[in-house]
PDB file of C-alpha atoms in Angstrom:
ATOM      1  CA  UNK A   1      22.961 -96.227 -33.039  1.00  0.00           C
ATOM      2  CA  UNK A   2      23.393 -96.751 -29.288  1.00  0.00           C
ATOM      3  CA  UNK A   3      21.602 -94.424 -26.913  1.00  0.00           C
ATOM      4  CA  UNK A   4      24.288 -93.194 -23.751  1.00  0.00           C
ATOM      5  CA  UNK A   5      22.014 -92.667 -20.392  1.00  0.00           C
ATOM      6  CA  UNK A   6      22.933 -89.540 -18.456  1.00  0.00           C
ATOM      7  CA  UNK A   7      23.046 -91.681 -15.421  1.00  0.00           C
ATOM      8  CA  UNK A   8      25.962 -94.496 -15.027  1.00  0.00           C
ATOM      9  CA  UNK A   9      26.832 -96.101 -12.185  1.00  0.00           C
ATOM     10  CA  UNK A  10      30.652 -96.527 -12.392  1.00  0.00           C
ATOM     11  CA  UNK A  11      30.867 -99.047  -9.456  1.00  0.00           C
ATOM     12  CA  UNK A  12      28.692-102.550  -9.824  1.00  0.00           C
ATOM     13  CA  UNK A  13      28.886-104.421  -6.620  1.00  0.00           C
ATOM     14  CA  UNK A  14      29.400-102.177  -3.062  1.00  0.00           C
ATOM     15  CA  UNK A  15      32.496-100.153  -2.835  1.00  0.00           C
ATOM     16  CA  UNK A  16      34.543-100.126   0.148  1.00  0.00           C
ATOM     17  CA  UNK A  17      35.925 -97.314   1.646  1.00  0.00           C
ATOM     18  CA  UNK A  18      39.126 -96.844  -0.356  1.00  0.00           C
ATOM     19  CA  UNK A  19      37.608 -98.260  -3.367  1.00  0.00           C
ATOM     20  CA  UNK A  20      34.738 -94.739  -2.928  1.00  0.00           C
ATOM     21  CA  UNK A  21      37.873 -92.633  -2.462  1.00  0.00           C
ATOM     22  CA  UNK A  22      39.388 -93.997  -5.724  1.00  0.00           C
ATOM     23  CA  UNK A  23      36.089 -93.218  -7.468  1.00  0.00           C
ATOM     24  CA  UNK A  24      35.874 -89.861  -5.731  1.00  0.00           C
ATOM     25  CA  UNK A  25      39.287 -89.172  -7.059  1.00  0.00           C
ATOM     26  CA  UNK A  26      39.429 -91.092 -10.817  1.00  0.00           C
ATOM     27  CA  UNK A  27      39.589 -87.687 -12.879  1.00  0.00           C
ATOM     28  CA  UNK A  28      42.661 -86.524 -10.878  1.00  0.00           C
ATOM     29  CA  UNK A  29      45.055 -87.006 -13.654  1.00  0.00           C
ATOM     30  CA  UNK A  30      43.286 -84.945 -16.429  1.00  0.00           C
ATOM     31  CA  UNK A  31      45.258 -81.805 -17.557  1.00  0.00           C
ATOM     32  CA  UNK A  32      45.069 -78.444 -16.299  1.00  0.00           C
ATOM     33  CA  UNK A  33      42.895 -80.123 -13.031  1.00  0.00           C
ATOM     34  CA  UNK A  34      42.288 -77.072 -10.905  1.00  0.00           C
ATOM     35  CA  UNK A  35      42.037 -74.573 -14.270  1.00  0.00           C
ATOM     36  CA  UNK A  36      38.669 -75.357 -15.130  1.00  0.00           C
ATOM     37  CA  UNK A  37      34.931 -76.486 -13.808  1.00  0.00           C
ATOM     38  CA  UNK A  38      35.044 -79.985 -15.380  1.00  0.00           C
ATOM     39  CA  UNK A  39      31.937 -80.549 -13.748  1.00  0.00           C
ATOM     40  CA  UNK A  40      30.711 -82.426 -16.850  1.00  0.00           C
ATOM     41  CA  UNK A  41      33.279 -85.413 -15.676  1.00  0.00           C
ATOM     42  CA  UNK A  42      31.309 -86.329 -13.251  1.00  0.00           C
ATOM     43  CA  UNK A  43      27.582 -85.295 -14.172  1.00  0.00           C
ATOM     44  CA  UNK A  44      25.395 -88.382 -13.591  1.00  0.00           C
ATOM     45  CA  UNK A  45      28.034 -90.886 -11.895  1.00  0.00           C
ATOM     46  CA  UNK A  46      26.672 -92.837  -8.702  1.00  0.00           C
ATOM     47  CA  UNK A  47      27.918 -95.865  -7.296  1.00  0.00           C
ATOM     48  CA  UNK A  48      26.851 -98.060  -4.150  1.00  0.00           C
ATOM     49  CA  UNK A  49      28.772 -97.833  -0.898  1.00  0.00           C
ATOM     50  CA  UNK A  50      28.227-100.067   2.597  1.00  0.00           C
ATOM     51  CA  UNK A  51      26.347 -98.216   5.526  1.00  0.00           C
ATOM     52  CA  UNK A  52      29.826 -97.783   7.336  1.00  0.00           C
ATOM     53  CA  UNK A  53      31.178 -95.819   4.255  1.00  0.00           C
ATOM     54  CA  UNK A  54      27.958 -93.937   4.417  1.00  0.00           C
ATOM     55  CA  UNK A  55      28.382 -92.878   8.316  1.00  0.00           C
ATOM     56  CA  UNK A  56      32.108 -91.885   7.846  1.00  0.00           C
ATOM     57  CA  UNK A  57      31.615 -89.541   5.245  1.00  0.00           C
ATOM     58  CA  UNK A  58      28.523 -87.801   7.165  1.00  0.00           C
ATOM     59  CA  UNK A  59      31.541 -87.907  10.499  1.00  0.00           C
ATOM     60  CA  UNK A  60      34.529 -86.323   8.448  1.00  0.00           C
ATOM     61  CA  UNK A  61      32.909 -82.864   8.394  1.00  0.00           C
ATOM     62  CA  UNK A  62      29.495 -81.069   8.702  1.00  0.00           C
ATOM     63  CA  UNK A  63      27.615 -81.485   5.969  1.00  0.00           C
ATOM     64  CA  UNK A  64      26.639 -78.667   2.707  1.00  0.00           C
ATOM     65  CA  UNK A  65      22.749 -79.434   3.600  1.00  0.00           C
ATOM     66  CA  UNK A  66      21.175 -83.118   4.916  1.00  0.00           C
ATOM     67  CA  UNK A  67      17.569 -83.475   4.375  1.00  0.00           C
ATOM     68  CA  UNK A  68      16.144 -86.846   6.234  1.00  0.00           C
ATOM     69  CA  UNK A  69      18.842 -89.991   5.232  1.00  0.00           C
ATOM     70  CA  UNK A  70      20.251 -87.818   2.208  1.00  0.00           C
ATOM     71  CA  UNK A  71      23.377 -85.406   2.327  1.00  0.00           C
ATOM     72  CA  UNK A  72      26.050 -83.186   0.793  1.00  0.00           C
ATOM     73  CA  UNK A  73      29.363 -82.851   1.079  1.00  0.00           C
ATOM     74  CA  UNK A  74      30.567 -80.082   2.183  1.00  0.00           C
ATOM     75  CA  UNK A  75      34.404 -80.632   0.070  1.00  0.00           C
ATOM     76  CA  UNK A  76      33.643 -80.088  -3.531  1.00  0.00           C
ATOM     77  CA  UNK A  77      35.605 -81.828  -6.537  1.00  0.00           C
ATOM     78  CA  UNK A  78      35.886 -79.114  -8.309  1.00  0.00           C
ATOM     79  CA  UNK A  79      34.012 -75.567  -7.961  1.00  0.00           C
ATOM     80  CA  UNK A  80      30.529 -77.259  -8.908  1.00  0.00           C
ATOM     81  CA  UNK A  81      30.788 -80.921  -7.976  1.00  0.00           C
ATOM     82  CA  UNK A  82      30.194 -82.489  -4.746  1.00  0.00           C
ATOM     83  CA  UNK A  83      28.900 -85.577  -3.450  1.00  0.00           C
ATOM     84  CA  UNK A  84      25.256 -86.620  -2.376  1.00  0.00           C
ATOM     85  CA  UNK A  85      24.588 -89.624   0.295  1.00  0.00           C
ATOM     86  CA  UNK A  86      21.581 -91.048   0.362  1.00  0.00           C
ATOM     87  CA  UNK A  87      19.914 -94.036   1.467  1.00  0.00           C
ATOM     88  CA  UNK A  88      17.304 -96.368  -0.226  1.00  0.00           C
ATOM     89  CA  UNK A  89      14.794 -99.004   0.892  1.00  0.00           C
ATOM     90  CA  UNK A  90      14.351-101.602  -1.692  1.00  0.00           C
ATOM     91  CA  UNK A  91      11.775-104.284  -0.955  1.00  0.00           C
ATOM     92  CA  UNK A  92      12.415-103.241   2.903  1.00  0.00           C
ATOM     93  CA  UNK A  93      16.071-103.341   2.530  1.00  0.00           C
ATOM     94  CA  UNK A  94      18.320-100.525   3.265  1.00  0.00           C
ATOM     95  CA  UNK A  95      20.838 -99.382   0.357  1.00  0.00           C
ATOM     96  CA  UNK A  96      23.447 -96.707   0.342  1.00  0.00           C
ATOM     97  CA  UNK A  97      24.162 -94.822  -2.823  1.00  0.00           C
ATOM     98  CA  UNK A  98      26.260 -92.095  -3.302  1.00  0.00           C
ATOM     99  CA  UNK A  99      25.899 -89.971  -6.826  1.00  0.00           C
ATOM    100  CA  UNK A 100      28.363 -87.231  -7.914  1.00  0.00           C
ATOM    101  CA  UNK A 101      26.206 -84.456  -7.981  1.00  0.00           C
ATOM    102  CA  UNK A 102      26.521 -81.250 -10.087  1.00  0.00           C
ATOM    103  CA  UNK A 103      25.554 -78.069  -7.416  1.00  0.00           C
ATOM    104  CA  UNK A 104      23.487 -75.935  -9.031  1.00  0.00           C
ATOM    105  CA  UNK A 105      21.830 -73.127  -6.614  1.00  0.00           C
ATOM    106  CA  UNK A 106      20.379 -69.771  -6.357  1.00  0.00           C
ATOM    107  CA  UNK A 107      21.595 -69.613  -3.167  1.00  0.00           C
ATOM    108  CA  UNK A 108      25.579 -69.172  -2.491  1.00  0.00           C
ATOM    109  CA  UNK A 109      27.727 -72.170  -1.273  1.00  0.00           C
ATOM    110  CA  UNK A 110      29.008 -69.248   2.065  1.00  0.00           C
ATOM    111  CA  UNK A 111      25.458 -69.318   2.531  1.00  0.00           C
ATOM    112  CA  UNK A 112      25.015 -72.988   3.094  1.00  0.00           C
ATOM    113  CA  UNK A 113      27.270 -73.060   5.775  1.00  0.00           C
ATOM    114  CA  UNK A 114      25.351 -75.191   8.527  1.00  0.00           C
ATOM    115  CA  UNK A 115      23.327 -78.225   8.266  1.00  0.00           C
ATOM    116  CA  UNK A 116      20.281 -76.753   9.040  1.00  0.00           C
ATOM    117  CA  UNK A 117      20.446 -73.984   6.697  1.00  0.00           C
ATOM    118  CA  UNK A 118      17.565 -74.108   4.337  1.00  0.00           C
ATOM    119  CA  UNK A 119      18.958 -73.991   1.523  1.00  0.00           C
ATOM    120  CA  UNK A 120      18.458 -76.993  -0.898  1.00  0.00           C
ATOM    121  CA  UNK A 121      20.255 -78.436  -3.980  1.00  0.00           C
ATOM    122  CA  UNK A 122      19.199 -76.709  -6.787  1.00  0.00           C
ATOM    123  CA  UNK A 123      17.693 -78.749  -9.873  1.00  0.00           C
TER     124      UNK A 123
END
């Protein structure tokens, strides 16, 4: 029997900036795409982009909510799916991850309009 984590990374090495976009995007073709929440997709898929990937996507619009070196965006994938940028220090070394993240909240997206709202990802 093999055991299937919740949490894949889809990407091994550092994607560039189109290679992210084709990750963002690899679900497009599925049937009925704008029909349904296919959040499930995407639950637990991360990948590794390059600090310069990291900074354009924080440029391209405000962000959902940023808390210290981690944010969301504010475009979702579909109605319950957005991205999360964050950035790690192994052994003293920065690296930049980016997971698809399933929002779940108490508190309305309309409500998490600026990036110093206080609202928070919910778990």
């Amino acid at each position: 029997m093999t055991l299937q984590s919740s949490i894949r990374k889809i990407y091994f090495g550092v994607a560039d900036r189109r290679q992210m976009f084709r990750l963002f995007d690899r679900h497009a073709q599925r049937p009925v795409r704008w029909q349904n929440d296919d959040s499930a997709l995407f639950a637990g898929e991360w990948f590794e982009i390059a600090r310069a990937e990291h900074d354009y996507m924080l440029d391209i619009l405000p962000p959902l909510w940023m808390r210290g070196e981690m944010f969301a965006l504010r475009e979702f994938l579909t109605d319950s799916v957005t991205s999360v940028f964050y950035t790690l220090r192994i052994d003293g070394s920065p690296a930049t991850s980016t997971p698809i993240a399933t929002w779940r909240s108490r508190v309305p997206r309309s409500r998490c309009a600026t990036p110093s709202s206080s609202a928070s990802p919910g778990r």
